[in-house]
Short mmCIF file of C-alpha atoms and ligand atoms in Angstrom, two decimals:
data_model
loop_
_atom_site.label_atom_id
_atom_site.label_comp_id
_atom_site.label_asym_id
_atom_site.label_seq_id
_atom_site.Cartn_x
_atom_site.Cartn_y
_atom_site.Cartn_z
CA UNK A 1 105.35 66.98 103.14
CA UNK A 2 103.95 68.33 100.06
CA UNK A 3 103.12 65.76 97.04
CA UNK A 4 101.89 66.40 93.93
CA UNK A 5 99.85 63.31 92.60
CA UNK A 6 97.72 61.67 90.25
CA UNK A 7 94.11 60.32 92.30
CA UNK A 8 93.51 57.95 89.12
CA UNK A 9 94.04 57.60 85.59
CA UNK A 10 93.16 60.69 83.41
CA UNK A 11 92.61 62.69 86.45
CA UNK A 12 93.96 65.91 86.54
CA UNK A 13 96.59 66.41 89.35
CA UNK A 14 96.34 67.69 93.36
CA UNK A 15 98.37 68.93 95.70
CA UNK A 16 98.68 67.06 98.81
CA UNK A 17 99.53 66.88 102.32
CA UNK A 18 101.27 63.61 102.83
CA UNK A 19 103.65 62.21 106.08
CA UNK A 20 106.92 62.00 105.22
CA UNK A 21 107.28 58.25 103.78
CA UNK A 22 110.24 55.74 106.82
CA UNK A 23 112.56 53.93 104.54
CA UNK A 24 111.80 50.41 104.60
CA UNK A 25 114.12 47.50 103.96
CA UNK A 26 117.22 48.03 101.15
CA UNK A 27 116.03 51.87 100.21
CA UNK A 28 116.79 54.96 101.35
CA UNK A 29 114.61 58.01 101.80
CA UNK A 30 115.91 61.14 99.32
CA UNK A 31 114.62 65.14 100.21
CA UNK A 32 114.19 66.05 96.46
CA UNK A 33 115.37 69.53 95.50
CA UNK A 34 114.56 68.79 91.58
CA UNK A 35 112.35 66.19 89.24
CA UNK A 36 112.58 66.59 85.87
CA UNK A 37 108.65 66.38 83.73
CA UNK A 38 109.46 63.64 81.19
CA UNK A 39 106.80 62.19 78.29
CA UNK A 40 107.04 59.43 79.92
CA UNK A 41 104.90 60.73 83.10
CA UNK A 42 101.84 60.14 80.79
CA UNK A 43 101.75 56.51 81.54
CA UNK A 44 101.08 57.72 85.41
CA UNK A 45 98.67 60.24 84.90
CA UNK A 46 96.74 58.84 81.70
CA UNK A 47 96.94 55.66 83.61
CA UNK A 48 98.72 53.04 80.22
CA UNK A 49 100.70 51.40 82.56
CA UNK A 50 99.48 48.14 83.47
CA UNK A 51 98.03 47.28 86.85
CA UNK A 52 99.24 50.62 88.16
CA UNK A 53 97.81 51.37 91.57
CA UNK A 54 96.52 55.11 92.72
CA UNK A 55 96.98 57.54 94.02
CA UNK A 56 100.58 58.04 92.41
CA UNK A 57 103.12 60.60 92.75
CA UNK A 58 105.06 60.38 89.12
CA UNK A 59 108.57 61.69 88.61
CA UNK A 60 111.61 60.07 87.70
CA UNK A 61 114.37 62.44 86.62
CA UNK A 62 115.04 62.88 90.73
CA UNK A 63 117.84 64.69 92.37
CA UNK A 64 117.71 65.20 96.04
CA UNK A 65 120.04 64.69 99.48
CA UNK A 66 119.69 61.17 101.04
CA UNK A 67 118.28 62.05 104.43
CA UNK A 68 117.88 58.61 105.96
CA UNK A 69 118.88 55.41 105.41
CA UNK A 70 117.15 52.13 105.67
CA UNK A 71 119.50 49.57 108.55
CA UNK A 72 121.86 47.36 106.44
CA UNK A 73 121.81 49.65 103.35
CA UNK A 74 125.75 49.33 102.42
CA UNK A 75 127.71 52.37 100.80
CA UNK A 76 124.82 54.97 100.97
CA UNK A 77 124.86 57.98 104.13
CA UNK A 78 122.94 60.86 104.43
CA UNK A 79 124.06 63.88 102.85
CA UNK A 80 124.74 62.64 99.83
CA UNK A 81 123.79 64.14 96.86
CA UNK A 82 122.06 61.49 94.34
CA UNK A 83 119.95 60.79 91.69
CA UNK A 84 117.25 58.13 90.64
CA UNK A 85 115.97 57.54 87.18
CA UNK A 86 113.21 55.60 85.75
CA UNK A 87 115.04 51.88 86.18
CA UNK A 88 114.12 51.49 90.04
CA UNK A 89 116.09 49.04 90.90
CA UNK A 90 116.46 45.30 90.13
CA UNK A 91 117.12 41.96 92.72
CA UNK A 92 120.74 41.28 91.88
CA UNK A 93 119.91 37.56 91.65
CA UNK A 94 117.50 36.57 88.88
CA UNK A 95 119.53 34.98 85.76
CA UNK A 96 119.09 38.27 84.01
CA UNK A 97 121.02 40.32 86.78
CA UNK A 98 123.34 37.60 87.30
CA UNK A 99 124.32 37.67 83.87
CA UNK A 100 124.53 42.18 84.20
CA UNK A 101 121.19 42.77 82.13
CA UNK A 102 120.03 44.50 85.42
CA UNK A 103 117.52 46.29 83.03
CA UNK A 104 115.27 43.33 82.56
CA UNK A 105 115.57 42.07 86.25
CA UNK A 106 112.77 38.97 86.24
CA UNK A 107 111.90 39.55 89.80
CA UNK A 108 110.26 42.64 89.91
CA UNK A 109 109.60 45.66 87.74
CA UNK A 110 110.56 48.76 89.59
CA UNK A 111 110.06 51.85 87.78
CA UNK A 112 110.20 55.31 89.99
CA UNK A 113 107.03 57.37 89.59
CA UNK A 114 104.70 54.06 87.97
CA UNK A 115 105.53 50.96 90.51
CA UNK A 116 106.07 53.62 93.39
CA UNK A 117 105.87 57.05 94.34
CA UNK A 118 108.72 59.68 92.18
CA UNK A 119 109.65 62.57 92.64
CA UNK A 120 106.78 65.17 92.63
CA UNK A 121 107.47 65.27 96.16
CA UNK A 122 109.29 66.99 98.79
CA UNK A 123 110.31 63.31 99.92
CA UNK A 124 110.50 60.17 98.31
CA UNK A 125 112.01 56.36 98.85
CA UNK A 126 114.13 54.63 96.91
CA UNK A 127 115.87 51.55 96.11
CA UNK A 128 119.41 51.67 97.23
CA UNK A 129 120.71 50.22 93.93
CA UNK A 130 118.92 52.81 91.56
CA UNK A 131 120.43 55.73 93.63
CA UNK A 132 123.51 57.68 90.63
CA UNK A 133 125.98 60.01 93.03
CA UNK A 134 125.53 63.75 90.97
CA UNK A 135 128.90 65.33 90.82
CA UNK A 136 129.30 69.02 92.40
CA UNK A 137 129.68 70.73 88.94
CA UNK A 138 125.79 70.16 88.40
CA UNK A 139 123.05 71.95 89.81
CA UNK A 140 119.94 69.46 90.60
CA UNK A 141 117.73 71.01 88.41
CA UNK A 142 120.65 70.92 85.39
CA UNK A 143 121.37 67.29 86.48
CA UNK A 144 117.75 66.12 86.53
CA UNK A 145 116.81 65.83 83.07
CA UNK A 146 120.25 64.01 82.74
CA UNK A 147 119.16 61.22 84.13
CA UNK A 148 115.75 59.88 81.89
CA UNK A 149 116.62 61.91 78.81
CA UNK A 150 120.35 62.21 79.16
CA UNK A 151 121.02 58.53 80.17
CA UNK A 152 118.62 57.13 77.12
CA UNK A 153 120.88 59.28 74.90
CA UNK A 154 124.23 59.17 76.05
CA UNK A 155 123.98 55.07 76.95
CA UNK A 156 122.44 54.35 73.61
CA UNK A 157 125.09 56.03 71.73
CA UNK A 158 127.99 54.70 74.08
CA UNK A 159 126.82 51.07 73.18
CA UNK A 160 125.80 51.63 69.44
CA UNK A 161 128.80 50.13 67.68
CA UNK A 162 130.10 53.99 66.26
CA UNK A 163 133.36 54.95 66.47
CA UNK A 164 135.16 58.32 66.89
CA UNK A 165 134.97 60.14 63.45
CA UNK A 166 132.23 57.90 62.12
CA UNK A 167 128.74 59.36 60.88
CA UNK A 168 125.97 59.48 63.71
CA UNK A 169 122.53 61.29 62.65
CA UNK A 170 120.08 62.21 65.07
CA UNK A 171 116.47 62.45 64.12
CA UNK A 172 114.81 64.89 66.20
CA UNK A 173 115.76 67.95 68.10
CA UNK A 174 113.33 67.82 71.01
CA UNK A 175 114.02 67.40 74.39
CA UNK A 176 116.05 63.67 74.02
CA UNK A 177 117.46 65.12 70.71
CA UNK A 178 119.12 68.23 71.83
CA UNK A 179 121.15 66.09 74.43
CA UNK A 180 121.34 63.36 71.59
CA UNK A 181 123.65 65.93 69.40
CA UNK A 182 125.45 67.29 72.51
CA UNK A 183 126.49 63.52 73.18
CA UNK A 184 127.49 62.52 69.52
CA UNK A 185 129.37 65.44 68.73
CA UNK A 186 131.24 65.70 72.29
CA UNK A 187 132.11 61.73 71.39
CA UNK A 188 134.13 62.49 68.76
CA UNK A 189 131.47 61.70 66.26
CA UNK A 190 130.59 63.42 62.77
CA UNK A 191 127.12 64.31 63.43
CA UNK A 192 124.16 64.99 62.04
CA UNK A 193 121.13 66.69 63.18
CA UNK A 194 118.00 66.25 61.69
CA UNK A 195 114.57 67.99 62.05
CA UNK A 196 111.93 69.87 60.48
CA UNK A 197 112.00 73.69 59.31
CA UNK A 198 114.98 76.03 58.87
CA UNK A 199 114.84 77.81 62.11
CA UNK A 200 116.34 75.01 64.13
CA UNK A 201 119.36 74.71 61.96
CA UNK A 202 121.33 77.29 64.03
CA UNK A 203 120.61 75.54 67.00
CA UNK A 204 121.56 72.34 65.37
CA UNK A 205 125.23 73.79 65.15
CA UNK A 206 125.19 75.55 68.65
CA UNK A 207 124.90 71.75 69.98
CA UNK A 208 127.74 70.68 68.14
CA UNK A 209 126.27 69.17 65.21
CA UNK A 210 128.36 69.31 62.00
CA UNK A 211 125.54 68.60 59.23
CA UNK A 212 121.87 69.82 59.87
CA UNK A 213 119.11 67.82 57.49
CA UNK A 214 116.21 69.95 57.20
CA UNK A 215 113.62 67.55 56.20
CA UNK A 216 110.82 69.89 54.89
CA UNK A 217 113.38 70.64 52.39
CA UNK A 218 115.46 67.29 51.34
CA UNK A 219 115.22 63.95 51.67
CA UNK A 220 117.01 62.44 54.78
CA UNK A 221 117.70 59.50 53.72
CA UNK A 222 119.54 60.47 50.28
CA UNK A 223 121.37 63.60 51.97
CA UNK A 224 122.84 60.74 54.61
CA UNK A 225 124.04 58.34 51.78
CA UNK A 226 125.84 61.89 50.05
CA UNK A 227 128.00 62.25 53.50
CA UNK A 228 128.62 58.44 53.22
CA UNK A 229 125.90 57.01 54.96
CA UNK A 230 124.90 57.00 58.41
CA UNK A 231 127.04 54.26 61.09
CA UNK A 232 123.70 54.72 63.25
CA UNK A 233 120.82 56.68 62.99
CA UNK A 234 119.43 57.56 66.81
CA UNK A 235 115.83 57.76 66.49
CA UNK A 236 114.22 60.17 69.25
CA UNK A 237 111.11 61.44 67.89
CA UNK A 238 107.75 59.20 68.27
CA UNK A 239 106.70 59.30 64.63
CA UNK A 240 107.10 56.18 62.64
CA UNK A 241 106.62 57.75 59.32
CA UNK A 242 109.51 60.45 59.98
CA UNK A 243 111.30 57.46 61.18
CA UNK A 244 110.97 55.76 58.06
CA UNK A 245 111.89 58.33 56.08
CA UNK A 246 115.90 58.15 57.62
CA UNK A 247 116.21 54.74 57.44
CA UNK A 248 117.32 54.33 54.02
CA UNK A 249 120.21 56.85 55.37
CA UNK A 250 122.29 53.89 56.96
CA UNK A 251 125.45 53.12 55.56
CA UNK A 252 127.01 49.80 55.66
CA UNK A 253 126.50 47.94 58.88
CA UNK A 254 124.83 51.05 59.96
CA UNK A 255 122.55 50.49 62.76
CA UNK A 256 119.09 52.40 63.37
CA UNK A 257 118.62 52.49 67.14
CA UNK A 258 114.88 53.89 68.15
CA UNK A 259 114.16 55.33 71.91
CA UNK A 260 111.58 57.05 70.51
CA UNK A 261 108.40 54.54 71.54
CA UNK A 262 106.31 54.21 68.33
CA UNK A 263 103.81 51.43 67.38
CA UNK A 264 105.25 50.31 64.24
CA UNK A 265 108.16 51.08 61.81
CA UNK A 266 108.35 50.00 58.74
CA UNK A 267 111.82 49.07 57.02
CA UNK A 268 113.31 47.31 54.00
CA UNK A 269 114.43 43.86 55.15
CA UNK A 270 116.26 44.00 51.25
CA UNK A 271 117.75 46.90 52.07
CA UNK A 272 118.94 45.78 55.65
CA UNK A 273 120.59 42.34 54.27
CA UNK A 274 122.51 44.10 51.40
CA UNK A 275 124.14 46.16 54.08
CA UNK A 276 124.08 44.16 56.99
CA UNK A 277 122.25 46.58 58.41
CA UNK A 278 120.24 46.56 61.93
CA UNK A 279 117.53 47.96 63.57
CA UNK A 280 117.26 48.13 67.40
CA UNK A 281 115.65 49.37 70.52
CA UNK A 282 117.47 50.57 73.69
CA UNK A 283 116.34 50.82 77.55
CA UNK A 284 117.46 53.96 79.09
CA UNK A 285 120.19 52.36 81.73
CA UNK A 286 120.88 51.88 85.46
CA UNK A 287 121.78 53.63 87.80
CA UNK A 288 125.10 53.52 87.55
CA UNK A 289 124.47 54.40 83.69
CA UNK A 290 123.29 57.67 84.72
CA UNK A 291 126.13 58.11 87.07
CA UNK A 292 128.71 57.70 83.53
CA UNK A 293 125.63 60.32 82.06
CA UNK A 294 126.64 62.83 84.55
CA UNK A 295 130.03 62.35 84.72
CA UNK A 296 130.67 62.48 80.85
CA UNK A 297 128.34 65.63 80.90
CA UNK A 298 130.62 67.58 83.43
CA UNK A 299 133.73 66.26 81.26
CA UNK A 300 132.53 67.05 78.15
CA UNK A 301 129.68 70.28 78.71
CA UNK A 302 126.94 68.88 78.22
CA UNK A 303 123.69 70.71 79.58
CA UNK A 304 120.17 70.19 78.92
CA UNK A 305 118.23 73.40 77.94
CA UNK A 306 115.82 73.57 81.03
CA UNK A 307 112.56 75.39 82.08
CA UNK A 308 112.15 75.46 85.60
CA UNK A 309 108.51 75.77 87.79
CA UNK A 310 108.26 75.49 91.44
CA UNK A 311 106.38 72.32 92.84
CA UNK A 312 102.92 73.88 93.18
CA UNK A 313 103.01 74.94 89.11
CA UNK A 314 103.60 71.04 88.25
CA UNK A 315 99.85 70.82 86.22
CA UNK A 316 101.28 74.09 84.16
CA UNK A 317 104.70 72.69 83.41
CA UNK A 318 103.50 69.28 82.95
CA UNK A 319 101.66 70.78 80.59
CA UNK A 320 103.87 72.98 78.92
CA UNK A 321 106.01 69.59 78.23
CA UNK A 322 103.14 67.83 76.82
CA UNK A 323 102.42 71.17 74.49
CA UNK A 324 105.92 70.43 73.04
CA UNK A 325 106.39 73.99 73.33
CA UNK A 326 109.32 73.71 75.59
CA UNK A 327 112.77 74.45 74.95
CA UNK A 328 113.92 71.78 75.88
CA UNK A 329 113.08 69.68 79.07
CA UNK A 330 110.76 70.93 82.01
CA UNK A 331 112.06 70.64 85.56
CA UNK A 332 110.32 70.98 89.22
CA UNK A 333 112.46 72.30 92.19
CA UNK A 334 111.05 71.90 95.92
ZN1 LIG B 1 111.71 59.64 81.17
ZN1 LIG B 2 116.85 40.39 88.86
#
């Protein structure tokens, strides 16, 4: 098979032959017809991942066919259509699991693409419990990006605290924050888009947004508190400055929820305890998390805005993701 992978840290990537990876115990093997290129790959090929071992084949916004299945792997059959994010699976029996915080499994830490091989790959193995079923409405390279970006979206805002009708900004209006509006606004929130320059306010309102802060021009924070003040902020940019600047936006027991992964924030703890407010991070979800993803995106019309290369271009489109020139996510078909 072919495989695209990183030989060690900073390196840049090759093309390779590999043979086609046997499904060991509890995982099945998947033929990939689509990866999605998230920011997230640069832990892989800039090697910040701790005690990663090379060569690595990154990836994990997967969607592929299950084409053989490990003996004594319940549910799972080939021919299925599935999908496997960045939470690779978890033991099902550590306190955490047993008490449904799958995310932070104590056993192991399986990530697709880091702790093994993803989805830059005609071929790759997974764990049985990180496999999502994609729903027929969705092509593979429309449900990819679905399941990193979409699920870190869609499951933060799901288990925010807002409520039908209440405000819901998001900052940013890259690749997470372009499914970010899609999600608030199909949820029945009022929602506001925020970003920087004029030209992406007609976009803003294409997504669904109802409000679109231009920051170059006002102050986020005081144009939130004029439409009442934000019930949570969704933070998906990686700029703790711009972040900063929003926070003072939250209404009363508003929450600021950050996936965008910045050093250091810095917030008012007066200003949180006169309105109860909170700040908190969120982990993208499970599998079965991405599953709800792509369900609630056939429901409701979601799509992510997608460029799509062939395999063999992955060094040009993983590059045009990390130029931030894309519009919106970058996606590899087999
Ligand atoms: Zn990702
Ligand atoms: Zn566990």
């Amino acid at each position: 098979m072919r495989a695209v992978q990183v030989p060690r840290p900073k390196a840049p990537f090759e093309i390779v032959e590999r043979d086609i990876p046997e499904p060991g115990p509890g995982t099945v093997r998947i033929k990939v017809q689509a990866c999605g290129i998230c920011h997230s790959d640069s832990y892989t090929k800039e090697g910040l991942f701790p005690g990663m071992q090379y060569p690595r084949v990154p990836g994990h916004e997967v969607v592929g066919v299950i084409d053989a299945v490990a003996p004594g792997v319940p549910r799972w059959t080939a021919g299925q259509r599935v999908a496997v994010g960045w939470h690779g699976g978890n033991c099902g029996y550590c306190d955490n699991c047993r008490r449904g915080d799958f995310f932070a499994c104590q056993s192991f830490t399986a990530i697709t693409g880091i702790t093994s091989d993803g989805g830059y790959a005609e071929y790759m193995i997974a764990r049985s419990e990180a496999l999502a079923l994609v729903p027929d409405e969705l092509s593979s390279a429309e449900a990819a990006p679905l399941v990193c970006a979409g699920v870190t979206t869609f499951n933060c805002l799901r288990n925010s605290g807002a409520r039908p009708g209440e405000l819901v900004a998001v900052l940013g209006l890259g690749g997470l924050g372009h499914l970010g509006v899609q999600f608030a606004a199909r949820a029945g929130y009022r929602t506001v888009a925020i970003a920087r320059g004029q030209d992406k306010e007609a976009l803003a309102h294409q997504l669904g947004a109802t409000y679109y802060i231009d920051t170059l021009q006002k102050d986020p924070s005081a144009e939130l508190l004029t439409l009442g003040g934000a019930r949570v902020i969704l933070a998906t940019i990686t700029d703790g400055d711009a972040m900063a600047a929003v926070v003072g936006g939250l209404g009363t027991n508003g929450t600021f929820m950050t996936i965008g992964a910045v050093p250091s924030l810095t917030v008012s703890p007066v200003q949180l305890l006169r309105g109860r407010q909170s700040v908190k991070g969120w982990y993208s979800g499970t599998s079965i998390d991405s599953q709800d993803t792509l369900a609630f995106s056939v429901l409701s019309g979601v799509r992510s805005m997608n460029e799509v290369f062939p395999l063999e271009r992955a060094a040009e489109a993983y590059e045009r993701m990390t130029s931030g020139k894309a519009r919106f996510r970058v996606v590899l078909t087999m």
